[in-house]
mmCIF file of C-alpha atoms in Angstrom:
data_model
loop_
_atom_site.group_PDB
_atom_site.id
_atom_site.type_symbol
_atom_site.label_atom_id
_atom_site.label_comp_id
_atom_site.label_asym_id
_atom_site.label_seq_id
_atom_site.Cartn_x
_atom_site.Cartn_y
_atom_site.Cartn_z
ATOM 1 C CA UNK M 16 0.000 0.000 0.000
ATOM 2 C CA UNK M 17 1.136 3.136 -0.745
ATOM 3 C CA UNK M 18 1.957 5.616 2.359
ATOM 4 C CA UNK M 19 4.526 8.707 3.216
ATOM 5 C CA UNK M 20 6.466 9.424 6.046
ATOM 6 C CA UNK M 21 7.960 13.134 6.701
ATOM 7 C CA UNK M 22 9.761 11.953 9.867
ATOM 8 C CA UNK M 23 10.216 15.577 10.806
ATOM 9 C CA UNK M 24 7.122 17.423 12.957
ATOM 10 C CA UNK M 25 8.846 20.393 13.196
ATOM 11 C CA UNK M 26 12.294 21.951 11.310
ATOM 12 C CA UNK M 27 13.427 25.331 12.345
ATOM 13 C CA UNK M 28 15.389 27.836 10.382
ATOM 14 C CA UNK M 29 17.192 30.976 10.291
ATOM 15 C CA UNK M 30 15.953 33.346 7.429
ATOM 16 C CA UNK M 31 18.551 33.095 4.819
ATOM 17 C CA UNK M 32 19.482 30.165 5.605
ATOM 18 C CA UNK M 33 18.697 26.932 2.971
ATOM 19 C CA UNK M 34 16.382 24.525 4.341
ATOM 20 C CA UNK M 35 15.504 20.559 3.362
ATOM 21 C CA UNK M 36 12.210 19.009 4.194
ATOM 22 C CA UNK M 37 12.204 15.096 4.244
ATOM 23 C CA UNK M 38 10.100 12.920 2.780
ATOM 24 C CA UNK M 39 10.130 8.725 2.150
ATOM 25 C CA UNK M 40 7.568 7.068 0.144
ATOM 26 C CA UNK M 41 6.255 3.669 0.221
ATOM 27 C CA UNK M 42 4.776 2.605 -3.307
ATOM 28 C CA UNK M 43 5.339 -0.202 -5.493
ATOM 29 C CA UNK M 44 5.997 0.798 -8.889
ATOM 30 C CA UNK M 45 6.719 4.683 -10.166
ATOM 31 C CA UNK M 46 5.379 7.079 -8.003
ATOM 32 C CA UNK M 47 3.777 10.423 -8.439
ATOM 33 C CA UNK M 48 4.456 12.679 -5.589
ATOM 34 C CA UNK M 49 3.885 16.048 -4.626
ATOM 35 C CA UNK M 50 4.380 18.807 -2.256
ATOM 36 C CA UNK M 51 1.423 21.066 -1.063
ATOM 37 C CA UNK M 52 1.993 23.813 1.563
ATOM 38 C CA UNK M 53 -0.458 25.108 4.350
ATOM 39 C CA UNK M 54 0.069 28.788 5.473
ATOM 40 C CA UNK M 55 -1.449 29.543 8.381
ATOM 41 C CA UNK M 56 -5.655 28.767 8.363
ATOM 42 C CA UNK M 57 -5.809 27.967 5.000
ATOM 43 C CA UNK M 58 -6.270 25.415 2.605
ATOM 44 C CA UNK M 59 -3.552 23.411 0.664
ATOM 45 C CA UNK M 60 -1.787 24.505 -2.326
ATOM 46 C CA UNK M 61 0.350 22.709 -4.440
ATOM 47 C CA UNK M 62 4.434 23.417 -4.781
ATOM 48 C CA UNK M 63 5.689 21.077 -6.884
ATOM 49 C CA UNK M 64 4.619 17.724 -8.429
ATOM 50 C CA UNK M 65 6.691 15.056 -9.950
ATOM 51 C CA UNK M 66 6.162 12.827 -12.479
ATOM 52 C CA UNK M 67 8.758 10.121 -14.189
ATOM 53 C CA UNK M 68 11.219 12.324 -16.080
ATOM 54 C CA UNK M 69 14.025 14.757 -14.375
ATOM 55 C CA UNK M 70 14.585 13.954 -10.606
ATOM 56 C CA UNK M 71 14.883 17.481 -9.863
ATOM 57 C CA UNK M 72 11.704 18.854 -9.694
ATOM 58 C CA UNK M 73 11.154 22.874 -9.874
ATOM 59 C CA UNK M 74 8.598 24.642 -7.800
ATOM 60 C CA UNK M 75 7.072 28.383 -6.938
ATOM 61 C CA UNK M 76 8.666 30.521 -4.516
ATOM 62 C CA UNK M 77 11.902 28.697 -5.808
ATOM 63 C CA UNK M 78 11.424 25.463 -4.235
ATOM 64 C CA UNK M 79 12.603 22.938 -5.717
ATOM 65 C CA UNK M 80 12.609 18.694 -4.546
ATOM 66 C CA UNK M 81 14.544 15.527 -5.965
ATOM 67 C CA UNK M 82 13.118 12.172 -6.450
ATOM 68 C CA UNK M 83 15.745 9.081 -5.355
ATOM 69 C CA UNK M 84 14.491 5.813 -6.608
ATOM 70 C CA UNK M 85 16.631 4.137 -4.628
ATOM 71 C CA UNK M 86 16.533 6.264 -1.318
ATOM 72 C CA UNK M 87 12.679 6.394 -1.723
ATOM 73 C CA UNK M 88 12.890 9.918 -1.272
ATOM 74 C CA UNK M 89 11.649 13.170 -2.253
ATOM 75 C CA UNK M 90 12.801 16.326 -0.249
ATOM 76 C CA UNK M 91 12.012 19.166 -0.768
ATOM 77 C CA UNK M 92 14.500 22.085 -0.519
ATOM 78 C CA UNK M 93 14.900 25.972 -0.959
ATOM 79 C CA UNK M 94 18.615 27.964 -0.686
ATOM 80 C CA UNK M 95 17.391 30.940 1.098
ATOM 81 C CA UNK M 96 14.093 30.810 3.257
ATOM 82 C CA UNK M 97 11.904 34.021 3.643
ATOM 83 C CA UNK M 98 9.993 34.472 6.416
ATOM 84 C CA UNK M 99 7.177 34.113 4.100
ATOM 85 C CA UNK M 100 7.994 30.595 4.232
ATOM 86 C CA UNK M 101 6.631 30.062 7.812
ATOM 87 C CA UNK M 102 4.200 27.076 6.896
ATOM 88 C CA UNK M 103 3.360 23.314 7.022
ATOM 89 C CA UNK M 104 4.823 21.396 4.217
ATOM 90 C CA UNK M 105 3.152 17.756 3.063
ATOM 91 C CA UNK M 106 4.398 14.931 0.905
ATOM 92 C CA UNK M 107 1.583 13.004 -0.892
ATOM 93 C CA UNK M 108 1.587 9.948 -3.249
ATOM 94 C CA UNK M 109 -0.764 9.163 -5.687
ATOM 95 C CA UNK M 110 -2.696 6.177 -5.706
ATOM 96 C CA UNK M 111 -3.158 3.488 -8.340
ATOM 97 C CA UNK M 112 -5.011 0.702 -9.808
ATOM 98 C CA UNK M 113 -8.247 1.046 -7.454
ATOM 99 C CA UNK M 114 -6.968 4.347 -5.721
ATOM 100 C CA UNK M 115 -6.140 5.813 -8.756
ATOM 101 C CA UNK M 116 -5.761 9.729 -8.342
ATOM 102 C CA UNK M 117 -5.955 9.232 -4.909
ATOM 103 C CA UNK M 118 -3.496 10.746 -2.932
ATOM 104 C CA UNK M 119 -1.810 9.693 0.049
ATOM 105 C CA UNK M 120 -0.515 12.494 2.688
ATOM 106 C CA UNK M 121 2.262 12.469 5.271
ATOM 107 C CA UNK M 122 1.862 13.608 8.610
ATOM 108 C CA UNK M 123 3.022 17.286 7.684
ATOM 109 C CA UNK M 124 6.183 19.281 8.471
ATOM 110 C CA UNK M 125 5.681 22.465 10.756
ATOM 111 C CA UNK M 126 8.637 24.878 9.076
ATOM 112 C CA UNK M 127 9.723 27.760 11.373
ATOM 113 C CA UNK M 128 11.370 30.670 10.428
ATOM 114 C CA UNK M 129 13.550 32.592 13.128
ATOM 115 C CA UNK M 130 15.005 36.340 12.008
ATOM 116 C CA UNK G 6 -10.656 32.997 -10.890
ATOM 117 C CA UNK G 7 -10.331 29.285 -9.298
ATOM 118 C CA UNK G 8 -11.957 28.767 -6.185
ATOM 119 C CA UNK G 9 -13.063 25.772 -4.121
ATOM 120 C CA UNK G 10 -15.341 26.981 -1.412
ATOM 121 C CA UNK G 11 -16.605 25.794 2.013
ATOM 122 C CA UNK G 12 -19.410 26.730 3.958
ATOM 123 C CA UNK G 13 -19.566 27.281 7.474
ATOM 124 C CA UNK G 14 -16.186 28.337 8.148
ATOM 125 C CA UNK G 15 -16.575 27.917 11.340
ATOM 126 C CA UNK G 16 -19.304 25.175 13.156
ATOM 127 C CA UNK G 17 -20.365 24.119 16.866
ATOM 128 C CA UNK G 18 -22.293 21.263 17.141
ATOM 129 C CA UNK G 19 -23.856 19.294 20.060
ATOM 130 C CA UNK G 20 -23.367 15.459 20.184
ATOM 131 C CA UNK G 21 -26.296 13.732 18.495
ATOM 132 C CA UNK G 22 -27.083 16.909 16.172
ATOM 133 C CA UNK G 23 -26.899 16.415 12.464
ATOM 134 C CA UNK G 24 -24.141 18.256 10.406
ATOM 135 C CA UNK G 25 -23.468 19.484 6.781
ATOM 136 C CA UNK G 26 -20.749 20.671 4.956
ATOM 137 C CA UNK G 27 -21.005 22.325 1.795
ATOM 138 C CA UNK G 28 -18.269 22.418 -0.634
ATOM 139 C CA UNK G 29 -18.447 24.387 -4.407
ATOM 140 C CA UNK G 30 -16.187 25.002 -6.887
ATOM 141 C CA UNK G 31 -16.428 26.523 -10.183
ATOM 142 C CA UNK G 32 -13.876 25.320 -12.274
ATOM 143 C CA UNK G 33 -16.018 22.036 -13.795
ATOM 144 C CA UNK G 34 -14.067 19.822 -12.542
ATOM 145 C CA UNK G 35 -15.238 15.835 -12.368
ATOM 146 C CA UNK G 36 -13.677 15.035 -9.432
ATOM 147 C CA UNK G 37 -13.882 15.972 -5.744
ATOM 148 C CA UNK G 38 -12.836 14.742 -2.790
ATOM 149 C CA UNK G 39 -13.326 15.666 1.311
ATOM 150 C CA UNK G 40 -10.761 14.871 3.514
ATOM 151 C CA UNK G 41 -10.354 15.557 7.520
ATOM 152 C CA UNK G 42 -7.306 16.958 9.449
ATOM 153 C CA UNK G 43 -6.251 15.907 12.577
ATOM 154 C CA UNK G 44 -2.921 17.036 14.069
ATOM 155 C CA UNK G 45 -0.018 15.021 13.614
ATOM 156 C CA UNK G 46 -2.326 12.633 11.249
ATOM 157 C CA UNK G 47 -2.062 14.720 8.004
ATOM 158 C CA UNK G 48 -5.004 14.521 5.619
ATOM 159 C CA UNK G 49 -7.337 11.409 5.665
ATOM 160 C CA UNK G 50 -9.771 10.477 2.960
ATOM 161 C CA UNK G 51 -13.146 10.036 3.640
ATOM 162 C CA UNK G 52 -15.107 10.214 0.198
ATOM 163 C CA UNK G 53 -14.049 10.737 -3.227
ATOM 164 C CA UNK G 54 -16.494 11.363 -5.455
ATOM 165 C CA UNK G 55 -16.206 11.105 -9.430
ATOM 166 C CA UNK G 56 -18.665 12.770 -11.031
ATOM 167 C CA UNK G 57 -22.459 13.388 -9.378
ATOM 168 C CA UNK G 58 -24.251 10.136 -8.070
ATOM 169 C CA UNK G 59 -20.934 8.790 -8.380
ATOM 170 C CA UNK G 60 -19.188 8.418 -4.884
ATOM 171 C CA UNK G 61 -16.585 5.869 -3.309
ATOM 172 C CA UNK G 62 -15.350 5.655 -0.017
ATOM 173 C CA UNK G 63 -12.164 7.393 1.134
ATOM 174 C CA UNK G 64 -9.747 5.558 4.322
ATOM 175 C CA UNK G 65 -12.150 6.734 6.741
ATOM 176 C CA UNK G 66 -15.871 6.572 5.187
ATOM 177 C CA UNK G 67 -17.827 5.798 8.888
ATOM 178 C CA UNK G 68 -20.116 8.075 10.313
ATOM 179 C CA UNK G 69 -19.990 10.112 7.307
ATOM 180 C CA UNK G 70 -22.259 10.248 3.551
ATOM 181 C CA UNK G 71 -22.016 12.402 0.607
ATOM 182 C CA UNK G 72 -23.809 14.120 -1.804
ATOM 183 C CA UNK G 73 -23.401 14.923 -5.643
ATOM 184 C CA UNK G 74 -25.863 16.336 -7.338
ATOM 185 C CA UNK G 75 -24.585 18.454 -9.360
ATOM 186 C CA UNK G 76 -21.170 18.241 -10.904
ATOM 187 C CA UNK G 77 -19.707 22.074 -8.684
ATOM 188 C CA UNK G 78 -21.247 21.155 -5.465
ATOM 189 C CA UNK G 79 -20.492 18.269 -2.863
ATOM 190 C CA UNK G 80 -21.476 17.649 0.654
ATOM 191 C CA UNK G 81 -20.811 15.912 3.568
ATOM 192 C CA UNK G 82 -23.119 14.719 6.438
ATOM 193 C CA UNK G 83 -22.671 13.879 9.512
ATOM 194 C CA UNK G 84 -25.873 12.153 10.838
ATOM 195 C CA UNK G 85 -25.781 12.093 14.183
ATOM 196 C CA UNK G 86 -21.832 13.933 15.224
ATOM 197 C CA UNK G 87 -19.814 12.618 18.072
ATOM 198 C CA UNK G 88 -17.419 14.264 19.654
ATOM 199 C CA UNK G 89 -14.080 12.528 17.995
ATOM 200 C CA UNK G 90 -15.759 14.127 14.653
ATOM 201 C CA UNK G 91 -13.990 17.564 16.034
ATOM 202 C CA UNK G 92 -11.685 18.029 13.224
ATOM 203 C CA UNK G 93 -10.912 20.834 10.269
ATOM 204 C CA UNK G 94 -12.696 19.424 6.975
ATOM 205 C CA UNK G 95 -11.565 20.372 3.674
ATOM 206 C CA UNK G 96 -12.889 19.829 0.050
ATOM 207 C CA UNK G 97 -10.857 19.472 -2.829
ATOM 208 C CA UNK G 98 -11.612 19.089 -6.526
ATOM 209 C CA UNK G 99 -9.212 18.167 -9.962
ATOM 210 C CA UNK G 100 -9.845 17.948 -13.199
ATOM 211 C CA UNK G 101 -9.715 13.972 -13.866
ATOM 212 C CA UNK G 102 -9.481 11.646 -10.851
ATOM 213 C CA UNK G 103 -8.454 9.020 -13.330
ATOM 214 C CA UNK G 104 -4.675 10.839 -13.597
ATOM 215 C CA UNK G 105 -1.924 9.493 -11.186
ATOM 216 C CA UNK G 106 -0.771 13.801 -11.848
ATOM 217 C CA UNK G 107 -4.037 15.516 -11.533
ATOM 218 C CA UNK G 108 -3.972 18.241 -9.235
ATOM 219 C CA UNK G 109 -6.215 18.838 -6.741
ATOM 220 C CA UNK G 110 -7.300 22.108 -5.419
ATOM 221 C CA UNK G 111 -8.303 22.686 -2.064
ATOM 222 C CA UNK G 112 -10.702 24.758 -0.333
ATOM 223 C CA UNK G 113 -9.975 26.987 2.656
ATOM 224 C CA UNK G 114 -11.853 24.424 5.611
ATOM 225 C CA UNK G 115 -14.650 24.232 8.082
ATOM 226 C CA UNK G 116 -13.718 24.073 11.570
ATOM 227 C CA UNK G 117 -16.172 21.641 13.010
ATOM 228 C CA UNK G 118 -16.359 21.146 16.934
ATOM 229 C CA UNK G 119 -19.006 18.821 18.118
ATOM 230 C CA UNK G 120 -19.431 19.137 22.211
#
């Protein structure tokens, strides 16, 4: 079954500072995974999305996250954070065969930003 | 403009009391979904719905139904809330449910308390 782990709750950063988000992925087969963001009592929007192709995927606010086959990863990074960025950050997989389009969600990543 | 709405935004509720959620969105798309949020859970599915009359169950379908009637709007009752139905409810809609890629586009949430 397909499923997501961000095994960070919480990451705190300096502004300025570059930031990675983790996420693994459990799916058997090529995934399709994506990266939504959650400012502060608000809905989900999407960052990035990945589909078989280039590992590195490019994002808005120049996010960008690579895709490792063999790590089962996809984390999601940015060289400078803004304060802007203060959010929480999930991983989702798609679903297939009978959940297709379905997607699966990791527990979230609160991201911090200090000054 | 593309917009997935929710109505309430905000909702108190007494054990035992019925409950509905209303979700639009004007962008035609075939596909909608609700999910809940719980902290540290991420988003769970609880109905997916592909086009109206047509609805499947999400990861977590019990103590909830849906309703499709027409393709923009789709709601969720709660017949009879309990109290571990507190949670923040969101809609989303994409274009094709059938697409591992599609995106889906959320709405901004209903904060439902049940006491």
């Amino acid at each position: 079954a397909q499923s997501v782990t961000q095994p960070d709750a919480r990451v705190t950063v300096s502004e300025g500072a570059s930031l990675q988000l983790r996420c693994k992925y459990s799916y058997f087969g090529t995934p399709y995974l994506f990266w939504y963001v959650q400012y502060p009592r608000q809905g989900l929007q999407l960052l990035l999305k990945y589909y078989p192709g280039d590992p590195v995927v490019q994002g808005v606010n120049g996010f960008e996250a690579e895709f490792s086959k063999s790590n089962s990863s996809f984390h999601l990074r940015k060289a400078s954070v803004h304060w802007s960025d203060w959010a929480v950050y999930f991983c989702a997989v798609s679903g297939g065969g009978s959940a297709l389009g379905r997607l699966h969600f990791g527990a979230g990543t609160q991201l911090i930003v200090i000054p | 403009d593309m917009k997935v709405t929710q109505m309430p935004r905000y909702l108190i509720k007494r054990m035992g009391e019925n409950v509905l959620l209303e979700c639009g969105q004007d962008m035609s798309h075939e596909t909608m979904y609700w999910y809940r949020q719980d902290p540290g859970l991420g988003l769970q599915l609880i109905y997916i719905s592909y086009d109206v009359d047509s609805n499947s169950e999400g990861d977590i379908p019990k103590g909830y139904r849906v309703s499709r009637k027409k393709r923009e709007h789709f709601s969720l009752i709660l017949d009879s809330a309990k109290t571990n139905q507190t949670s923040v409810y969101f809609c989303a809609s994409s274009l094709s449910g059938g697409a591992y890629y599609a995106e889906q586009f959320f709405g901004p949430g209903t904060r439902l308390t049940v006491l």
